[in-house]
Short mmCIF file of C-alpha atoms in Angstrom, two decimals:
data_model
loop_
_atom_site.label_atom_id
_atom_site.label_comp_id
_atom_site.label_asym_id
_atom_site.label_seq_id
_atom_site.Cartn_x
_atom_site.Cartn_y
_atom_site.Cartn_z
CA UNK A 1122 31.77 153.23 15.81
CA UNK A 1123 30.93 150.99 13.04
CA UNK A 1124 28.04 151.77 10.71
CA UNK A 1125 25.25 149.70 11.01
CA UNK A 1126 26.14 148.46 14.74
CA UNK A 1127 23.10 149.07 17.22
CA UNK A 1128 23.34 151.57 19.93
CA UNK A 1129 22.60 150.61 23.57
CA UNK A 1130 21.19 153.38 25.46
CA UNK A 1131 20.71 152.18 28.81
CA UNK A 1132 23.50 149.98 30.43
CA UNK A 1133 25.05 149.60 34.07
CA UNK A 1134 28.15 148.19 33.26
CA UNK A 1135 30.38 151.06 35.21
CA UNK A 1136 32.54 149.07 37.51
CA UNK A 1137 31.09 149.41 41.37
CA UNK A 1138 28.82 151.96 41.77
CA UNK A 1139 25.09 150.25 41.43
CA UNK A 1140 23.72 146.64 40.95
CA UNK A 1141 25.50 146.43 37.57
CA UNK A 1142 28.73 145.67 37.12
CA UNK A 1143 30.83 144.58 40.04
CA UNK A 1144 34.29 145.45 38.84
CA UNK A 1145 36.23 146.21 35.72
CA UNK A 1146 36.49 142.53 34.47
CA UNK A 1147 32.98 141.97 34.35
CA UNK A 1148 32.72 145.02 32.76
CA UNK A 1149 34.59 144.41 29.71
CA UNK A 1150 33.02 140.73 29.90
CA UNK A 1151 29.23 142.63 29.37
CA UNK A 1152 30.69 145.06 26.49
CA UNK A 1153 32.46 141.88 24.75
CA UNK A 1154 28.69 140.28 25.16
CA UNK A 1155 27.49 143.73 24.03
CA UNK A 1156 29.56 143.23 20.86
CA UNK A 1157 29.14 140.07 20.10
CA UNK A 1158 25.17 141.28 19.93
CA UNK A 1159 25.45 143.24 17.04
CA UNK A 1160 26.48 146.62 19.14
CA UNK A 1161 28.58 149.33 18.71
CA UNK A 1162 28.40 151.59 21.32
CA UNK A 1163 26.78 152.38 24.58
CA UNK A 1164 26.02 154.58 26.88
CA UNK A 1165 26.66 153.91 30.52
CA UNK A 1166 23.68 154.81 32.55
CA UNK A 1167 24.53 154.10 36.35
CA UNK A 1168 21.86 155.07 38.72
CA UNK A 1169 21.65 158.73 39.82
CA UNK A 1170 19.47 159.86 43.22
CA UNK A 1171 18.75 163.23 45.04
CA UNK A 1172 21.84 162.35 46.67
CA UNK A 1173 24.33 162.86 43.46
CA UNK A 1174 26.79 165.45 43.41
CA UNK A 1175 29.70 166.72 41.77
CA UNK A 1176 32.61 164.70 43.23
CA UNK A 1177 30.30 161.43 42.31
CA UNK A 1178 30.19 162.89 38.47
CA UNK A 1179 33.70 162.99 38.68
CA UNK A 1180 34.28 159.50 39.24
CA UNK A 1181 31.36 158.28 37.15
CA UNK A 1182 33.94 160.03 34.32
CA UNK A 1183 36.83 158.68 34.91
CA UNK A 1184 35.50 154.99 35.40
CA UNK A 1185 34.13 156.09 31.92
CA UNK A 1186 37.24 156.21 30.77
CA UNK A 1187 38.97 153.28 32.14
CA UNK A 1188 36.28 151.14 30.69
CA UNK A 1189 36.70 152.99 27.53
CA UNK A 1190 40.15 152.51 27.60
CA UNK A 1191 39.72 148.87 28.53
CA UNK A 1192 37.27 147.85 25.65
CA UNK A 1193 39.03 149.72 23.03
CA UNK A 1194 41.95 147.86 23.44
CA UNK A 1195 40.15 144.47 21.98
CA UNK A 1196 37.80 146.60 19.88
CA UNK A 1197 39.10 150.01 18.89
CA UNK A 1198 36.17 151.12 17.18
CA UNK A 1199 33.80 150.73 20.19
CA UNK A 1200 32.73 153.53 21.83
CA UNK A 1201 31.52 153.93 25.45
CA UNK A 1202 29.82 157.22 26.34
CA UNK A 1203 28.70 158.40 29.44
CA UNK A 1204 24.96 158.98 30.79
CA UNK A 1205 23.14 158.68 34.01
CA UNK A 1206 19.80 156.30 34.71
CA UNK A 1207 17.94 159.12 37.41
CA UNK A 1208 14.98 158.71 39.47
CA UNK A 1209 12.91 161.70 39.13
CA UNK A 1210 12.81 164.11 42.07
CA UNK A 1211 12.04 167.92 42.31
CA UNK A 1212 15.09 169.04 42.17
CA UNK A 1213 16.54 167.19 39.19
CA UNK A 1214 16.40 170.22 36.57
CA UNK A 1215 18.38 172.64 39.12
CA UNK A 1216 21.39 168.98 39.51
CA UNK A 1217 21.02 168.62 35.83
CA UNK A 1218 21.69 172.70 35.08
CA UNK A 1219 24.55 172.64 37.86
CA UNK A 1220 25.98 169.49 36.31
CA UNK A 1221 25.39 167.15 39.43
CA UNK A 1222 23.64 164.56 37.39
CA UNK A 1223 24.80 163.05 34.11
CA UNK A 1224 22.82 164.20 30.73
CA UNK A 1225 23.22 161.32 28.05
CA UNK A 1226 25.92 161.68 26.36
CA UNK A 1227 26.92 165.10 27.14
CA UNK A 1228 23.31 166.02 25.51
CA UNK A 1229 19.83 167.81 26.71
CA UNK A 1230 18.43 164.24 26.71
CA UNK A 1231 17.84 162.83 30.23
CA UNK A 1232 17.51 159.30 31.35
CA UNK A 1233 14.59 159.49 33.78
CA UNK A 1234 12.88 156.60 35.79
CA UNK A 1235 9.81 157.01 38.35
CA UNK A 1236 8.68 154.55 41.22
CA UNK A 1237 6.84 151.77 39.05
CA UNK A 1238 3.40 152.70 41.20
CA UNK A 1239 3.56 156.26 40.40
CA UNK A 1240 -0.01 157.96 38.82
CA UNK A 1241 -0.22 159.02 35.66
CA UNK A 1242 -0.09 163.10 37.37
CA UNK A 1243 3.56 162.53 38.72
CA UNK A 1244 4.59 161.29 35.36
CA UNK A 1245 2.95 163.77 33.70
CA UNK A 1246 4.31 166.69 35.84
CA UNK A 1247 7.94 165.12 36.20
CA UNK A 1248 8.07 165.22 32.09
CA UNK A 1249 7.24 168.18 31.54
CA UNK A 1250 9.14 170.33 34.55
CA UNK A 1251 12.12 168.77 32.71
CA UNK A 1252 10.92 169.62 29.06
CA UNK A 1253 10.31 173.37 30.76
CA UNK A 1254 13.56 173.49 32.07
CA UNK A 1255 14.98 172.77 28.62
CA UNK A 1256 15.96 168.75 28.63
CA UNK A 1257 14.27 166.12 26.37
CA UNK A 1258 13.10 163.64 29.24
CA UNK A 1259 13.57 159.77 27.82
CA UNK A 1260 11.67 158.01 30.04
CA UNK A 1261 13.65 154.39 31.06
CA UNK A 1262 12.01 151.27 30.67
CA UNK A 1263 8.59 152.12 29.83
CA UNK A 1264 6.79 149.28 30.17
CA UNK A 1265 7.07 149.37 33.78
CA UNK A 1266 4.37 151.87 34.73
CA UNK A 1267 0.92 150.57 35.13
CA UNK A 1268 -0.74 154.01 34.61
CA UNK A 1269 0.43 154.08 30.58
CA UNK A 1270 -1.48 151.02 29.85
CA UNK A 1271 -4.49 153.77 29.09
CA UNK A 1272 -5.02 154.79 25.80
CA UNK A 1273 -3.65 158.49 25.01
CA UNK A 1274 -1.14 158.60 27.99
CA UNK A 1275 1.71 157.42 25.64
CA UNK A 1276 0.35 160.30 22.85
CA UNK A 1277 0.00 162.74 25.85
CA UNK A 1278 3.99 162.64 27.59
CA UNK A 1279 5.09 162.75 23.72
CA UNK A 1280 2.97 165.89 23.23
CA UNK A 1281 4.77 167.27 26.39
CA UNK A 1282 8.41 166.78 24.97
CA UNK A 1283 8.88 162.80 26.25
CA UNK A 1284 11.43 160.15 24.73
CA UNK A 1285 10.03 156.42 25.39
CA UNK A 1286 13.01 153.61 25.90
CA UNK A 1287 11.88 150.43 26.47
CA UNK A 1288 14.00 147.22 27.19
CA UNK A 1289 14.44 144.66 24.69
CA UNK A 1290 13.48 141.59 27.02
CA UNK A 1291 9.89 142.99 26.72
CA UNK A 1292 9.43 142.19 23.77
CA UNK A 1293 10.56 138.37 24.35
CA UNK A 1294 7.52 135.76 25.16
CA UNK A 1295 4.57 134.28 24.28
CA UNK A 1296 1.61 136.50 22.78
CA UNK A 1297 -0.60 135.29 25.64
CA UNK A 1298 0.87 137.59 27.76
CA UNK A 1299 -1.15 140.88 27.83
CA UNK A 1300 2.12 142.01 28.79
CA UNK A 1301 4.26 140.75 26.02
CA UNK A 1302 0.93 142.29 23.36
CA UNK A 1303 1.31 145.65 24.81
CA UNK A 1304 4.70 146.29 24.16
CA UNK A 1305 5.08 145.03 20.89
CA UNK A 1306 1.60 146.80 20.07
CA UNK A 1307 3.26 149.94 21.00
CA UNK A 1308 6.51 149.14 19.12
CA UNK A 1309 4.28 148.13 16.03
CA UNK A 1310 2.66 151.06 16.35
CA UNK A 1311 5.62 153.59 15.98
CA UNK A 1312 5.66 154.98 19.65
CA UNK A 1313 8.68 153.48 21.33
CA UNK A 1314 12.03 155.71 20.40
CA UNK A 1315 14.60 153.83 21.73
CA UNK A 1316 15.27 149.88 22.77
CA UNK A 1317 18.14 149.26 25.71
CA UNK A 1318 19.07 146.08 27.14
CA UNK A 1319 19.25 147.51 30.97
CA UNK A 1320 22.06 144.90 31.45
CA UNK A 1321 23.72 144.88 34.77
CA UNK A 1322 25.60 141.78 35.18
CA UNK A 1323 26.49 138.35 33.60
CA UNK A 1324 24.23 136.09 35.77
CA UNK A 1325 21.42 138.89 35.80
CA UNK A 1326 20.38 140.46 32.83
CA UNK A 1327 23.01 140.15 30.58
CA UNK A 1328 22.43 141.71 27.07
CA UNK A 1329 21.15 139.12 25.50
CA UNK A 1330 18.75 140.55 22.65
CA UNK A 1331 18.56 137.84 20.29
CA UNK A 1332 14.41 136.95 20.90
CA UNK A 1333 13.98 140.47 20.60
CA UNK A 1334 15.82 141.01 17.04
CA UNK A 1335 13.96 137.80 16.07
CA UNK A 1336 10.60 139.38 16.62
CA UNK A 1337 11.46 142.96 15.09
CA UNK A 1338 12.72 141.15 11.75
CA UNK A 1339 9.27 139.56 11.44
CA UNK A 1340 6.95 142.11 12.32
CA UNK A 1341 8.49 145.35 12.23
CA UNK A 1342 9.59 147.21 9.11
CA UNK A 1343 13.49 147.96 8.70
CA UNK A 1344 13.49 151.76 8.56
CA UNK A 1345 11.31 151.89 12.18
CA UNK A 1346 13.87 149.10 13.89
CA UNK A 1347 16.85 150.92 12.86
CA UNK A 1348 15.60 154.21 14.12
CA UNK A 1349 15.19 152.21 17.60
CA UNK A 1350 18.24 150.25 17.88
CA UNK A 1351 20.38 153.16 16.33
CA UNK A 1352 18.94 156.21 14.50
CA UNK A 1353 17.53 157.45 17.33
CA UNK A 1354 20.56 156.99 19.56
CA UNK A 1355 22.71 158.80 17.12
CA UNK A 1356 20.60 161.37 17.06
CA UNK A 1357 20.69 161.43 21.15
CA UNK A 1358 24.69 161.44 20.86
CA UNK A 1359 24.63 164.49 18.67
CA UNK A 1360 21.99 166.28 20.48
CA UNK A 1361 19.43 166.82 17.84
CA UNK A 1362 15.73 166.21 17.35
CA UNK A 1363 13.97 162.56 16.94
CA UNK A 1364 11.83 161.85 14.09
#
């Protein structure tokens, strides 16, 4: 991987198994786009549900590979790890433990989403059974949940051991949207860890995070837009603590 290049940390481009990526071609056509975005890596995060199990993990690694093996032909220094995108359930710390559902990377970080309509309690509770049971939960896309728009929740789930990732689109837009404030408030504001693109195909969602670099070079200090778009990520990868 290429020093400098950003990390994205949330990504459906495995080939047939979600609403990303519908086969290996457009695959490789979403990492090219990747690349061409400033990127250097990224981990795959196809969706995970109660229902995962082993044999699924299996294939999740070796379309890993192929796509690895695919992009690194073009680009050699590109690297394509392996994660999982998993919507929070009860039993996800016993399928994480038992290796049914993907860490990030091969680290204690889990991807973790929750139904956008969720309370604040479920959040709460889901964070920290899996901070209990050892992981670092990184809570996907976090602008989605309603219940964080009150002040301290974001302050709270940190307190309890949670990772925010938030997608780079939210940060695109016109300051009239309350919407479009909050996010980069909290981004100005130091609590966001980690930016992904969520990309799933060519037509829908593609990683496009030009707006969103635009807006970080203007408002946000270097040091705390590397640590989102790669610092952190790193640190993910080698399974060690976040500033």
């Amino acid at each position: 991987m290429e020093t400098g290049k950003k990390i994205d940390v949330h990504a459906h481009v495995l080939p047939g198994v979600d609403d990303g990526a519908r086969n290996l071609a457009e695959t490789s056509r979403l990492l090219r786009f990747a690349i061409s975005q400033g990127f250097g890596a990224v981990i795959a995060t196809p969706h995970g549900s109660r229902r995962s199990g082993g044999t699924e993990m299996e294939r999740l690694m070796e379309l890993a590979g192929q796509a690895r093996q695919e992009i690194q032909k073009e680009y050699p220094d590109f690297e394509l790890y392996l994660g999982q995108e998993t919507r929070y359930h009860e039993e996800l710390p016993r399928k994480l433990r038992e290796g049914k559902t993907c860490t990030m990377a091969g680290s204690h970080y889990v991807l973790v989403e929750f139904e956008p309509g969720d309370d604040y309690d479920r959040l709460f509770s889901g964070i920290r059974a899996l901070s209990f049971a050892g992981y670092h939960p990184v809570l996907a896309h976090v602008e989605r949940y309603g219940c964080l728009r009150r002040d301290g929740c974001l302050e709270e789930l940190a307190e309890a051991g949670c990772v925010f990732q938030m997608n780079y689109d939210s940060l695109k837009g016109s300051w009239l949207s309350s919407e479009v404030r909050w996010c980069r408030r909290q981004v100005r504001e130091g609590r966001i860890h980690l930016l992904g693109t969520d990309m799933h195909q060519t037509g829908y969602r593609p990683p496009d995070t030009a707006g969103a670099m635009l807006w970080l070079e203007k408002n946000v200090g270097k040091k705390l837009a590397a640590a989102m778009t790669r610092e952190n990520a790193l640190h993910m990868i080698r399974d060690e603590g976040m500033d």
